[in-house]
CSV table of C-alpha atoms and ligand atoms in Angstrom, one decimal:
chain,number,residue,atom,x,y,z
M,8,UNK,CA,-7.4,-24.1,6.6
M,9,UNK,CA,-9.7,-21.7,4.6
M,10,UNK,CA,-8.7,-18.6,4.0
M,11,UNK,CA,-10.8,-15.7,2.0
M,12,UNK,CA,-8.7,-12.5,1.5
M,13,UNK,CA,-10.6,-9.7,0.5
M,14,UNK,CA,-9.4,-7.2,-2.2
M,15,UNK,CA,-9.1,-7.5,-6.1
M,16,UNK,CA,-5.1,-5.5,-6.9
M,17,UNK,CA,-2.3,-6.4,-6.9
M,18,UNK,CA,-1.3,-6.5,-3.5
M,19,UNK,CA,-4.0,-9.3,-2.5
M,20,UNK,CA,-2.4,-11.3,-5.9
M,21,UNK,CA,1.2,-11.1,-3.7
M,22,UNK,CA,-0.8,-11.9,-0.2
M,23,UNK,CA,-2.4,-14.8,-1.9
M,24,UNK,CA,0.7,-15.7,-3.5
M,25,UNK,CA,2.6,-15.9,-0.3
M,26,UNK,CA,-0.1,-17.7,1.5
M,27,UNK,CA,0.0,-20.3,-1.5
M,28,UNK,CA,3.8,-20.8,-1.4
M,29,UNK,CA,4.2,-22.6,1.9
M,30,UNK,CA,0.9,-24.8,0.9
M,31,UNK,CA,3.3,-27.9,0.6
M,32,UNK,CA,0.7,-30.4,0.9
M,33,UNK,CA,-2.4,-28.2,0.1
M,34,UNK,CA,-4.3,-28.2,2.4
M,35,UNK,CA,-5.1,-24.5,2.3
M,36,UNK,CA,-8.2,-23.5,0.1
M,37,UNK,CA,-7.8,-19.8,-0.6
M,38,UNK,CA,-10.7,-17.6,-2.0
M,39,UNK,CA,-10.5,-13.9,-2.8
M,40,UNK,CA,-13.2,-11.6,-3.3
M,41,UNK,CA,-13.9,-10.2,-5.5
M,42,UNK,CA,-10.2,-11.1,-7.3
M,43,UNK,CA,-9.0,-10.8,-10.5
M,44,UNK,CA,-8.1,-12.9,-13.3
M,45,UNK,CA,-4.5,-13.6,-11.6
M,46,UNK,CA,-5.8,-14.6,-8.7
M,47,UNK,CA,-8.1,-16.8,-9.9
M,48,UNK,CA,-5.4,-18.9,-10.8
M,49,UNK,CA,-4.3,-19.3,-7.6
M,50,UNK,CA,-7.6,-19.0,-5.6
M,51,UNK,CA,-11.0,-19.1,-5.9
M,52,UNK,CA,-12.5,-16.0,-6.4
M,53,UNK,CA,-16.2,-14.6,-5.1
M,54,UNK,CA,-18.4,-12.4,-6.8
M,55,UNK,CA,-18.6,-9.6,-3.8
M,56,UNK,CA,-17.4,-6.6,-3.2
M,57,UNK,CA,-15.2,-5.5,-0.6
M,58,UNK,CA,-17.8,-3.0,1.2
M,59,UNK,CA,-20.4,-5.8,1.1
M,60,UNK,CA,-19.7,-6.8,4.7
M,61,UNK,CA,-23.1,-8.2,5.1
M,62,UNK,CA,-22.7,-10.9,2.0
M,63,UNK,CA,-18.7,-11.2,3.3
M,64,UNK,CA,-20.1,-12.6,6.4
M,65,UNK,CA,-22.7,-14.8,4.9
M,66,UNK,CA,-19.9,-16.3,2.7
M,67,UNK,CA,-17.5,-16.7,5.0
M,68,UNK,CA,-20.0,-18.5,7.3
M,69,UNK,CA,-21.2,-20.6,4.8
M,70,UNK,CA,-17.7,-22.1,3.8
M,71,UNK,CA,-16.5,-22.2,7.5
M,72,UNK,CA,-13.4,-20.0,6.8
M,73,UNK,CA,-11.1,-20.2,9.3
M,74,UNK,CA,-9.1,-16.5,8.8
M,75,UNK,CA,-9.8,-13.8,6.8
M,76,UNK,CA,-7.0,-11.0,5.7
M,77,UNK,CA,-8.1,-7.9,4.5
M,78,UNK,CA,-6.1,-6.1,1.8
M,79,UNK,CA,-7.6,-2.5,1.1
M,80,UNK,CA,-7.9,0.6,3.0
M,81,UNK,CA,-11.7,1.4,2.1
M,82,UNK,CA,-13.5,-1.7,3.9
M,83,UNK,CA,-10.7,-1.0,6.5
M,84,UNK,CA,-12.0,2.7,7.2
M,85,UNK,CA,-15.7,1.3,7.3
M,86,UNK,CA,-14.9,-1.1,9.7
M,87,UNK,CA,-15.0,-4.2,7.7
M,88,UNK,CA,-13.2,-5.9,10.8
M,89,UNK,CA,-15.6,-4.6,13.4
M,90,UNK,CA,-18.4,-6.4,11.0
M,91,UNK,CA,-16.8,-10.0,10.4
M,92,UNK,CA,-15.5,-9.9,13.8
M,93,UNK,CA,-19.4,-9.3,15.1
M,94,UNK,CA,-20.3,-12.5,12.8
M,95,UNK,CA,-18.1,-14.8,14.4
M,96,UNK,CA,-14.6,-14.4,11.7
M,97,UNK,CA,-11.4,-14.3,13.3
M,98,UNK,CA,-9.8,-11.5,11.0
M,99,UNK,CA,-6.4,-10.0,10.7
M,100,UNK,CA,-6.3,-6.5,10.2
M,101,UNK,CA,-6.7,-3.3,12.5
M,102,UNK,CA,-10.3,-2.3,13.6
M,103,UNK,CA,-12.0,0.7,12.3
M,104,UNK,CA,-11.0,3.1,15.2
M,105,UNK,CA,-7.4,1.9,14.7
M,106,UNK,CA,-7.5,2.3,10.6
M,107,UNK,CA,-8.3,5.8,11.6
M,108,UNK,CA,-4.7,6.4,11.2
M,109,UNK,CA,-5.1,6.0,7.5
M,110,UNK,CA,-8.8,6.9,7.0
M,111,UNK,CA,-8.3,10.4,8.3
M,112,UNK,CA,-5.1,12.8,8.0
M,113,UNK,CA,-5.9,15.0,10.6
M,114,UNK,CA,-6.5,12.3,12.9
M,115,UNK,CA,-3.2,11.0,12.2
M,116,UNK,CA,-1.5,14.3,12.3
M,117,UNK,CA,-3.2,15.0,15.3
M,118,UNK,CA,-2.0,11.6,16.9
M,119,UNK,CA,1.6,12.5,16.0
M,120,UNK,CA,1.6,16.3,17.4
M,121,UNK,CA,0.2,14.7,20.6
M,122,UNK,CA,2.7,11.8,21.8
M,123,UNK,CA,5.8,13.7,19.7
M,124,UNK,CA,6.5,11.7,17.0
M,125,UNK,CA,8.0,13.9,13.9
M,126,UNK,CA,5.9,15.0,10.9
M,127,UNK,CA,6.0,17.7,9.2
M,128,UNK,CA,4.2,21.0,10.5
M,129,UNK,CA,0.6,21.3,9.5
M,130,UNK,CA,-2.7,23.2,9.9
M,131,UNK,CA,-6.0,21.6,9.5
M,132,UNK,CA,-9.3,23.4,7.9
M,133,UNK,CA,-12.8,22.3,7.5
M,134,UNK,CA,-13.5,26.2,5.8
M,135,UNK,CA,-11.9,27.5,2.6
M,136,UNK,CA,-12.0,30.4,3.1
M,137,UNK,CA,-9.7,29.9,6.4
M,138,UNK,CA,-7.3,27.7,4.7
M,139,UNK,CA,-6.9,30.1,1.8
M,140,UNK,CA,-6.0,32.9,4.4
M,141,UNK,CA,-3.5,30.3,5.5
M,142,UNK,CA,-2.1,29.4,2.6
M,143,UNK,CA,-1.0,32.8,1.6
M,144,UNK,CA,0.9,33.3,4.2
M,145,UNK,CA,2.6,30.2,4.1
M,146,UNK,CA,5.8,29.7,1.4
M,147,UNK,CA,6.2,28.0,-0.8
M,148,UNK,CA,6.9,24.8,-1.7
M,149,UNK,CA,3.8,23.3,0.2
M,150,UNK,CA,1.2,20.1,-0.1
M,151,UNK,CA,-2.2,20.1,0.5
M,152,UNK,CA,-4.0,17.3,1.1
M,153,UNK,CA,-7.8,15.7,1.6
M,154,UNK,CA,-8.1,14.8,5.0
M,155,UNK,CA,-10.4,11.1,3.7
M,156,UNK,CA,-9.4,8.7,1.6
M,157,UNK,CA,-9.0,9.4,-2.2
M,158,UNK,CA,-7.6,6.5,-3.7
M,159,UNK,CA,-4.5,7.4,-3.1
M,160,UNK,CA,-4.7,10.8,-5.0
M,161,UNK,CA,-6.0,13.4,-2.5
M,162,UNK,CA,-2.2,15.1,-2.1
M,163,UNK,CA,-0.7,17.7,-4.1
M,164,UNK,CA,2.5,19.1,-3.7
M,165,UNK,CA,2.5,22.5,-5.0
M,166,UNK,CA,6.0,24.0,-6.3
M,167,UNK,CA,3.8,27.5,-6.9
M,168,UNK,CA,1.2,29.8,-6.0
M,169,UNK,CA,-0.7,29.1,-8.9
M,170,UNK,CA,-0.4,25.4,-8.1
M,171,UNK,CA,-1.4,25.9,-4.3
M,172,UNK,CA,-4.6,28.2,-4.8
M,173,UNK,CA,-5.6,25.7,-7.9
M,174,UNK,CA,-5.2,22.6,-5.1
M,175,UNK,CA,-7.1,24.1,-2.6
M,176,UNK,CA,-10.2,25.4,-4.7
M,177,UNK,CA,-10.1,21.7,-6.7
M,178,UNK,CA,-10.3,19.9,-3.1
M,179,UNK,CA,-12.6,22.2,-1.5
M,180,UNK,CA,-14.6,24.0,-3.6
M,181,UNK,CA,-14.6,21.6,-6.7
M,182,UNK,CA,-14.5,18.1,-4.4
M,183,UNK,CA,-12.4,16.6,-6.9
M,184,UNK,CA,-11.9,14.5,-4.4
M,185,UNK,CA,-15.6,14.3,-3.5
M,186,UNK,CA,-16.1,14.5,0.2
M,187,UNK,CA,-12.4,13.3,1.4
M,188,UNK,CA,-12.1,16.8,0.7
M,189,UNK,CA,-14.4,18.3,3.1
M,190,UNK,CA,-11.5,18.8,5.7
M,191,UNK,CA,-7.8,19.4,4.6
M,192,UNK,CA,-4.8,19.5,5.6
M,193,UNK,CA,-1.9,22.3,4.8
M,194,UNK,CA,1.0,21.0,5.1
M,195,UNK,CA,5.2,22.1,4.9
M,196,UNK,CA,7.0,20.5,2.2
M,197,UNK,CA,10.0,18.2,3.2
M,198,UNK,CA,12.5,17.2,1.3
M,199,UNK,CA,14.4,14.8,0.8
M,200,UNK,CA,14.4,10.6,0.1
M,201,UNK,CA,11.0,8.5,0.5
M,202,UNK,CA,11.1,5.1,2.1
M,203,UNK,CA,8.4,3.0,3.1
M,204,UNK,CA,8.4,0.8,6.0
M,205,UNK,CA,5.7,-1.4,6.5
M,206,UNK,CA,4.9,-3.6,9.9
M,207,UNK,CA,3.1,-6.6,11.5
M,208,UNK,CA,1.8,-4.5,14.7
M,209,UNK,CA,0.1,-6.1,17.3
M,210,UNK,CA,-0.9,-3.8,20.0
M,211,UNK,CA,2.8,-2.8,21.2
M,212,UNK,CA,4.5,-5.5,19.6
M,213,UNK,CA,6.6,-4.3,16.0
M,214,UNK,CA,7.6,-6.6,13.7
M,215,UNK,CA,9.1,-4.6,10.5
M,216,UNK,CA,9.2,-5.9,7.5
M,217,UNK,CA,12.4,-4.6,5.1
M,218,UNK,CA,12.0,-1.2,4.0
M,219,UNK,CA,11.0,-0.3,0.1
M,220,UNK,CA,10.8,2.8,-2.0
M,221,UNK,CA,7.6,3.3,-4.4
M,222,UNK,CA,7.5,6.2,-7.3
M,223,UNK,CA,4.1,7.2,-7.2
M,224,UNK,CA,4.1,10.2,-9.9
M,225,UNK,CA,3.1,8.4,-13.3
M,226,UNK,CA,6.4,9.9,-15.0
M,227,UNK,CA,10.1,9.2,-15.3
M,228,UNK,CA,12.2,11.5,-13.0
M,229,UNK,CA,9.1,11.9,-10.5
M,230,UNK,CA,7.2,14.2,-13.0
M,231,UNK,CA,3.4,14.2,-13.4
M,232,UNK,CA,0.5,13.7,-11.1
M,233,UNK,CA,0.3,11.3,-8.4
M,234,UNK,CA,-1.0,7.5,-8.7
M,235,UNK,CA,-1.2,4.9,-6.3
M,236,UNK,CA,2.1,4.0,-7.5
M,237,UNK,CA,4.2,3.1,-10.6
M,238,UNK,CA,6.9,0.6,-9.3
M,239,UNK,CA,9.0,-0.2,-5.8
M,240,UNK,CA,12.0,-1.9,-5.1
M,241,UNK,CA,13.5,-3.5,-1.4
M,242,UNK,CA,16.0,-3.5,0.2
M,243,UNK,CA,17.0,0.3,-0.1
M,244,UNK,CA,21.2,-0.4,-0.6
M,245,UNK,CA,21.7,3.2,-1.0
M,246,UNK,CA,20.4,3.6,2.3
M,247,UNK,CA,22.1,3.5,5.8
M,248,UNK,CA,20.7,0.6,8.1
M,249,UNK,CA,21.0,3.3,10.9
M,250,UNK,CA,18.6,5.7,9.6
M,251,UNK,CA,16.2,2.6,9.3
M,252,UNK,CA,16.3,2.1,12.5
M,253,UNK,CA,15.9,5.5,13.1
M,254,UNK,CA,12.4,5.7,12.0
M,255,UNK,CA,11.4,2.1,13.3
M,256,UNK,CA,12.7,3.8,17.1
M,257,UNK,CA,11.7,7.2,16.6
M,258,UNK,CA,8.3,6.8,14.2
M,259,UNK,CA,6.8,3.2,13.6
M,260,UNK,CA,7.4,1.5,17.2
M,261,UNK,CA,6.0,5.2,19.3
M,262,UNK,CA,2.8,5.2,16.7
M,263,UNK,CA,2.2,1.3,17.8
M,264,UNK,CA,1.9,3.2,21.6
M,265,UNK,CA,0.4,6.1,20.5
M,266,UNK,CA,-2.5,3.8,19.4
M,267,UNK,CA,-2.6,1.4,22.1
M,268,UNK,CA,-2.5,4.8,25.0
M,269,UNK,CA,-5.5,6.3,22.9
M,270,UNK,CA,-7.3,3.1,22.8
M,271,UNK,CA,-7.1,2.1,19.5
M,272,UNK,CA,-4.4,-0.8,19.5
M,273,UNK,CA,-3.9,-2.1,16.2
M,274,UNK,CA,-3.3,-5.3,14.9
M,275,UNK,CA,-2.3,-5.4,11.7
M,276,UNK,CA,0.0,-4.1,8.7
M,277,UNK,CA,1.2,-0.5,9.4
M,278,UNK,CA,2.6,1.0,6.6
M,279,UNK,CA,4.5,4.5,7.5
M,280,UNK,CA,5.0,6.6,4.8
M,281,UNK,CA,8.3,8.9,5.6
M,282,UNK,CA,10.7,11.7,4.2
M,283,UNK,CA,14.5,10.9,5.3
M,284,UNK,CA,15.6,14.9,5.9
M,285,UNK,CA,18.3,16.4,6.6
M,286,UNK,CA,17.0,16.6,10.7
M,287,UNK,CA,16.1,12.1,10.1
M,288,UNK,CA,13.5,11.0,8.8
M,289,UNK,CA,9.7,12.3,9.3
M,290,UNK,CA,6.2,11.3,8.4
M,291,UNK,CA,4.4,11.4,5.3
M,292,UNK,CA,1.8,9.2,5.7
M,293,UNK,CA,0.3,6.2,7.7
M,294,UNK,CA,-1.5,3.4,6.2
M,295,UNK,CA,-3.3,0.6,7.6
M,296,UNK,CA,-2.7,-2.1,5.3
M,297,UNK,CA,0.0,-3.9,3.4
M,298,UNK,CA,1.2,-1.3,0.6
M,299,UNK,CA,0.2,-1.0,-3.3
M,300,UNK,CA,3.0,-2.0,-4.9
M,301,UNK,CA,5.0,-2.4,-2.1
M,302,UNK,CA,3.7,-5.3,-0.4
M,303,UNK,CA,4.6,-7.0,-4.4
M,304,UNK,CA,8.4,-6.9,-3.7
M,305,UNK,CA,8.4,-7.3,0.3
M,306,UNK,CA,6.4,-10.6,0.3
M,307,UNK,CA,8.6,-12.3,-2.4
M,308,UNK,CA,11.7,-11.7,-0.3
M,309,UNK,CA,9.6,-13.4,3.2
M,310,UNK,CA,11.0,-16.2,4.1
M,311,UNK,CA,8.9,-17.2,7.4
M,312,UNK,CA,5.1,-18.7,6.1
M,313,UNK,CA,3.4,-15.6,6.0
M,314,UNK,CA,-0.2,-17.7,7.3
M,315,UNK,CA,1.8,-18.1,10.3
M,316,UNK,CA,2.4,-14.6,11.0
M,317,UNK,CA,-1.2,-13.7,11.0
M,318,UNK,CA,-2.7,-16.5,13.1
M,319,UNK,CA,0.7,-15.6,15.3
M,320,UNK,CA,-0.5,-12.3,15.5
M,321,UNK,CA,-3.8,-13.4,16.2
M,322,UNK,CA,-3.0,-15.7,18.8
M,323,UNK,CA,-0.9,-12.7,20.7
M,324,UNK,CA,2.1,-14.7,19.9
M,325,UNK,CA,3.9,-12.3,17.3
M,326,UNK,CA,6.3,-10.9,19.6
M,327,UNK,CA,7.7,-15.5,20.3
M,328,UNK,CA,7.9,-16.5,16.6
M,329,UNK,CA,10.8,-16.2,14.0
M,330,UNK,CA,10.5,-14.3,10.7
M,331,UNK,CA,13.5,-14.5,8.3
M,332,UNK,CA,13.6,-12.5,5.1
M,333,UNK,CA,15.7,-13.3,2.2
M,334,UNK,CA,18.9,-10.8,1.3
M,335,UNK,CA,17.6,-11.2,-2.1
M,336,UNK,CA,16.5,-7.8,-3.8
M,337,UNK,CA,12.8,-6.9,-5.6
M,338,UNK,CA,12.3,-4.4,-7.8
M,339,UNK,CA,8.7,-4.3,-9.1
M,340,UNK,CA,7.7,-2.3,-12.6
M,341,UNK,CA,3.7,-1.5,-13.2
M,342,UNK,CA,2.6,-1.8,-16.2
M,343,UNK,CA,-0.6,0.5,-16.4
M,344,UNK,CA,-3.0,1.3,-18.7
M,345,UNK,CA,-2.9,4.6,-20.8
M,346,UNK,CA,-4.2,7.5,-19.3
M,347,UNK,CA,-3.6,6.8,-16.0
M,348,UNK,CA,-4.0,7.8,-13.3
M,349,UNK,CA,-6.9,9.6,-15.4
M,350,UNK,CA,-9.8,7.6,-17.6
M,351,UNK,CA,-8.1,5.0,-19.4
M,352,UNK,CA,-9.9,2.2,-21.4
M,353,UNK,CA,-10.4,-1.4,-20.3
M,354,UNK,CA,-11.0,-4.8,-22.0
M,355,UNK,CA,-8.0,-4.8,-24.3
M,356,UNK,CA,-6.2,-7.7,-25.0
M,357,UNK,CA,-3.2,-8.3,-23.1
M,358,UNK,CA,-0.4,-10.0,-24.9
M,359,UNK,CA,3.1,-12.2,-23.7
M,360,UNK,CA,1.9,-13.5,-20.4
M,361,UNK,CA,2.9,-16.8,-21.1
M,362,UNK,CA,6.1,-15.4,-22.3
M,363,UNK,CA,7.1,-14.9,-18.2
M,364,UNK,CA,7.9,-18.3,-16.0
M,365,UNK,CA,8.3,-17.7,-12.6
M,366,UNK,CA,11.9,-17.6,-12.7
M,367,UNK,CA,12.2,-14.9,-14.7
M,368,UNK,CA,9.9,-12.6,-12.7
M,369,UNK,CA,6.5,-13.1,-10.7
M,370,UNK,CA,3.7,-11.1,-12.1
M,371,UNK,CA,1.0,-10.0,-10.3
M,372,UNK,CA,-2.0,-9.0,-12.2
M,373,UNK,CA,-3.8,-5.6,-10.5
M,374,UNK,CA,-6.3,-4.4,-13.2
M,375,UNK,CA,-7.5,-7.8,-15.2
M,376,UNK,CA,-10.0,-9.9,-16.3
M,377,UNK,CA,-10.9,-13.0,-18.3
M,378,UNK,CA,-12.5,-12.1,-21.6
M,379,UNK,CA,-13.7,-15.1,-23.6
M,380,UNK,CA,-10.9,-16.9,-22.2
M,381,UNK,CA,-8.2,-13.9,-22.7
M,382,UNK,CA,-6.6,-11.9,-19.9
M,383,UNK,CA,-7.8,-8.2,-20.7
M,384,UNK,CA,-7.4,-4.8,-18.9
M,385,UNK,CA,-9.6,-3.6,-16.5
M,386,UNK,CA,-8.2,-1.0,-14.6
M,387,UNK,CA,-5.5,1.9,-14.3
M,388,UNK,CA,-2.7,-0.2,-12.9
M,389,UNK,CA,-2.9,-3.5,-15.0
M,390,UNK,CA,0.3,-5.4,-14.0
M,391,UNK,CA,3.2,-5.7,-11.7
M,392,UNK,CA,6.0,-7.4,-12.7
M,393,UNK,CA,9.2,-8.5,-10.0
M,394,UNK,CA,11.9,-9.2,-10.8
M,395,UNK,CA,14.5,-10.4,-8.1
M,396,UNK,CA,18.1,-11.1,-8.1
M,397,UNK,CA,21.6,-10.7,-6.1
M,398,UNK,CA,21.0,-7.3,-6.1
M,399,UNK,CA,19.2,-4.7,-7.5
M,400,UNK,CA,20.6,-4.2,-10.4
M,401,UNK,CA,20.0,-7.5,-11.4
M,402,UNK,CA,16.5,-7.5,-10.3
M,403,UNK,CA,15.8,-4.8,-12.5
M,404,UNK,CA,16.9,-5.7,-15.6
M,405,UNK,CA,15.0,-9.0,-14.8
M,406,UNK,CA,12.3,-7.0,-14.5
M,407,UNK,CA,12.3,-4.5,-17.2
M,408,UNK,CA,13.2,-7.6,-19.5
M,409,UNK,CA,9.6,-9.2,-18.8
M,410,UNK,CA,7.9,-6.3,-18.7
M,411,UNK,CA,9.2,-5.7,-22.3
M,412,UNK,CA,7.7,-9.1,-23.4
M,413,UNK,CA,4.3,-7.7,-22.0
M,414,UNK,CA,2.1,-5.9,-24.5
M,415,UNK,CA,-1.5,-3.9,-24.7
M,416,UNK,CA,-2.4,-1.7,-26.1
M,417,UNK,CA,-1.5,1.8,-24.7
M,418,UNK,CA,0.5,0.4,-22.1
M,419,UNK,CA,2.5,2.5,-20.0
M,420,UNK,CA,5.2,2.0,-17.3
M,421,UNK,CA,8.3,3.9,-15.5
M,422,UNK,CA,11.7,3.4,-17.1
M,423,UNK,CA,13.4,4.3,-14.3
M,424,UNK,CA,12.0,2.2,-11.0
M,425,UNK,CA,14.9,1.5,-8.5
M,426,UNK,CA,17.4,3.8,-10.3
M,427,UNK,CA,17.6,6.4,-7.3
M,428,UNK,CA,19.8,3.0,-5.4
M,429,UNK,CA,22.1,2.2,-8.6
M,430,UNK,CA,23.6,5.8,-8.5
F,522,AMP,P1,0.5,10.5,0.4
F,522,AMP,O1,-0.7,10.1,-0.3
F,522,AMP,O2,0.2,11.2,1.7
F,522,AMP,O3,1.6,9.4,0.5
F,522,AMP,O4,1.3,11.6,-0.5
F,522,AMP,C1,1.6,11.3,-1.8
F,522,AMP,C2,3.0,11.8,-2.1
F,522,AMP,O5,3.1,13.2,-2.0
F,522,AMP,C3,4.0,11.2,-1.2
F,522,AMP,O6,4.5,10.0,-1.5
F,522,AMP,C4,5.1,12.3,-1.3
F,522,AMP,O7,5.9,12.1,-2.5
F,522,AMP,C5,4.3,13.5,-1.5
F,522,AMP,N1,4.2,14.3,-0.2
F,522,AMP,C6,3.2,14.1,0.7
F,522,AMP,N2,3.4,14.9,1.7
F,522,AMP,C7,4.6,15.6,1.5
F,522,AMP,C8,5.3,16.6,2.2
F,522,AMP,N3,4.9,17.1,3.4
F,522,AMP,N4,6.5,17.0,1.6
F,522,AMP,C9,6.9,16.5,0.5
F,522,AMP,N5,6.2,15.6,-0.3
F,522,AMP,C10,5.1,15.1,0.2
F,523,LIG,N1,2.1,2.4,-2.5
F,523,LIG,C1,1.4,3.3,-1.6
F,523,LIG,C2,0.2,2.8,-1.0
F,523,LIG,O1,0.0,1.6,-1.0
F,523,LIG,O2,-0.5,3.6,-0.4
């Protein structure tokens, strides 16, 4: 079996990680592209870029590869399926008229409104002035967002006026955000406890996986701006099992439909985004991938060989075969580079790797390279590092005990993942 999963974070470390585990008598070759220095332990890793469909295809041709997963949202909005499906790859992920649901946030709120499925109320602009006439009349709280993709930074929540009519002129006027922010969506503020719940979606068929929680403002206590996120932790104790199941009945399964009635049936990882409030849970966001750092602490807990999920999916089996996850809990702490989620420096030295076995806690490299044989930094989120355990409690000290034994310079990480379930 040869595999080539595309993408070079942290999440494609954990996808190539899973896919690794279950090689018993390795037989699967694995190569990522482009990688990191992580992965390269684990797979080979390709000099190409994710948006380089045309080279992608020529690889994957050349070396006869059998399946190839696709971790990131970008080649996933430019239709990086479409492309290696027209050279002959069998590919699992959704097609680019599917990953619409992530690539555009007025299509996706526009989806919901249509077939009913809760999110919060919104108005969409493609003029500022328009949206500024709308914004003053709105209260506040309220978010505005880019309606493209912006690295997972196109949202701000605005607790003021200042705030709101500073978020609207630096995505529309300023393009801080560069042309994601052409079109933008207003939105009302809902409050309440995030959860993520991601999927294997084929079509109509819904496979969750266990629900997580990320913290994506770069601060303790949820304070500073947005990244694409600091640390996660699964399963969510605090939690009920009935509100779960809630949003997989009420949000993740009518979305699946919602696709497949337009058209646009995906097959894939659907990640929703949601807000548990006081009327159940809503939508945030849709995503059309495996989550950044989410997918870090769901995989580990998979029990089922996650290669036979995807050819499964791809053989239109998903709905006949077993998947089992462990009732062991994850809690996964990134260690990030300082500065972040602004300019930071790359190429320093990163220290205590080797201080870390396995079964203290995995860590998956996001933002690394090799430097004259030396792992060094090379991007805003460096490291994650899950820990797991009876519960979460334990996890997290496991965690927070290697991360400790990690050092760069400058490095930064939340001291408080996973404490929202230990209260
Ligand atoms: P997104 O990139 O859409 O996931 O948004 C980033 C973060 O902004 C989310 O994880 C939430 O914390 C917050 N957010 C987005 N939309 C809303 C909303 N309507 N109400 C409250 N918080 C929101
Ligand atoms: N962790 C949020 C995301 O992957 O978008």
């Amino acid at each position: 079996m040869r595999i080539l999963v595309i993408g070079r974070g942290g999440r494609e470390h954990a996808i190539v990680w899973a896919l690794k585990r279950h090689d018993r008598d390795n037989t699967r070759r694995i190569y990522c592209a482009p990688g990191n220095a992580g992965i390269a332990q684990l797979a080979e890793t390709v000099d190409i870029g994710e948006l380089e469909f045309d080279r992608l295809v020529e690889f994957a041709r050349e070396k006869a590869i059998d399946l190839v997963v696709v971790g990131p949202d970008d080649p996933l909005a430019a239709g990086i399926v479409d492309a290696l499906e027209a050279g002959g790859l069998r590919v699992y992920g959704p097609r680019r008229n599917a990953a619409e649901i992530e690539g555009s946030k007025i299509f996706m709120k526009n989806l919901l409104h249509k077939h009913g499925i809760p999110t919060a109320k919104y108005e969409t602009f493609t003029d500022y002035e328009s949206a500024k006439a709308y914004l003053d009349a709105q209260p506040v709280p309220i978010v505005i967002k880019a309606d493209g993709l912006a690295a997972g930074k196109g949202v701000t929540v605005c607790f003021n006026r200042e705030e709101a009519d500073a978020a609207l002129r630096e995505t529309m006027l300023s393009k801080a955000f560069g042309a994601a922010g052409d079109k933008v969506v207003i939105e009302e503020f809902l409050e309440g406890q995030e959860m993520s719940i991601l999927a294997f979606v084929d079509g109509e068929t819904v496979r969750p996986m266990p629900a997580a929680q990320d913290h994506k403002p770069v601060y303790d206590g949820d304070k500073g701006p947005n990244t694409g996120g600091m640390g996660t932790y699964s399963p969510l104790p605090h939690i009920p099992p009935s509100i779960i199941d809630v949003a997989i009945e009420t949000i993740v399964r009518p979305t699946a439909r919602a696709l497949v009635a337009e058209g646009r049936p995906f097959r894939g990882v659907l990640f929703a985004g949601l807000m548990i409030t006081k009327d159940g849970p809503k939508t945030i966001e849709f995503n059309a991938r495996f989550g950044d750092p989410e997918t870090q602490v769901v995989l580990p807990r998979l029990q089922t060989d996650l290669l036979d999920i995807f050819l499964a999916s791809l053989d239109g089996r998903l709905n006949d075969i077993e998947i089992s996850w462990s009732d062991e809990a994850a809690v996964c702490v990134i260690l990030a580079s300082g500065g972040y989620p602004g300019a930071y420096p790359k190429g320093l030295p990163i220290e205590g790797l080797e201080s870390v076995a396995d079964q203290d806690a995995l860590v998956f490299h996001a933002g690394t390279a090799l430097k004259e044989g030396r792992f060094v930094t090379n991007g805003g989120r460096v490291l994650g590092v899950v820990g797991r355990g009876r519960g979460i409690a334990e996890a997290r000290d496991r965690a927070y005990a290697a991360a400790d034994r990690i050092r760069f310079e400058g490095k930064i990480n939340r001291t408080d993942i996973a404490a929202k379930a230990l209260v």
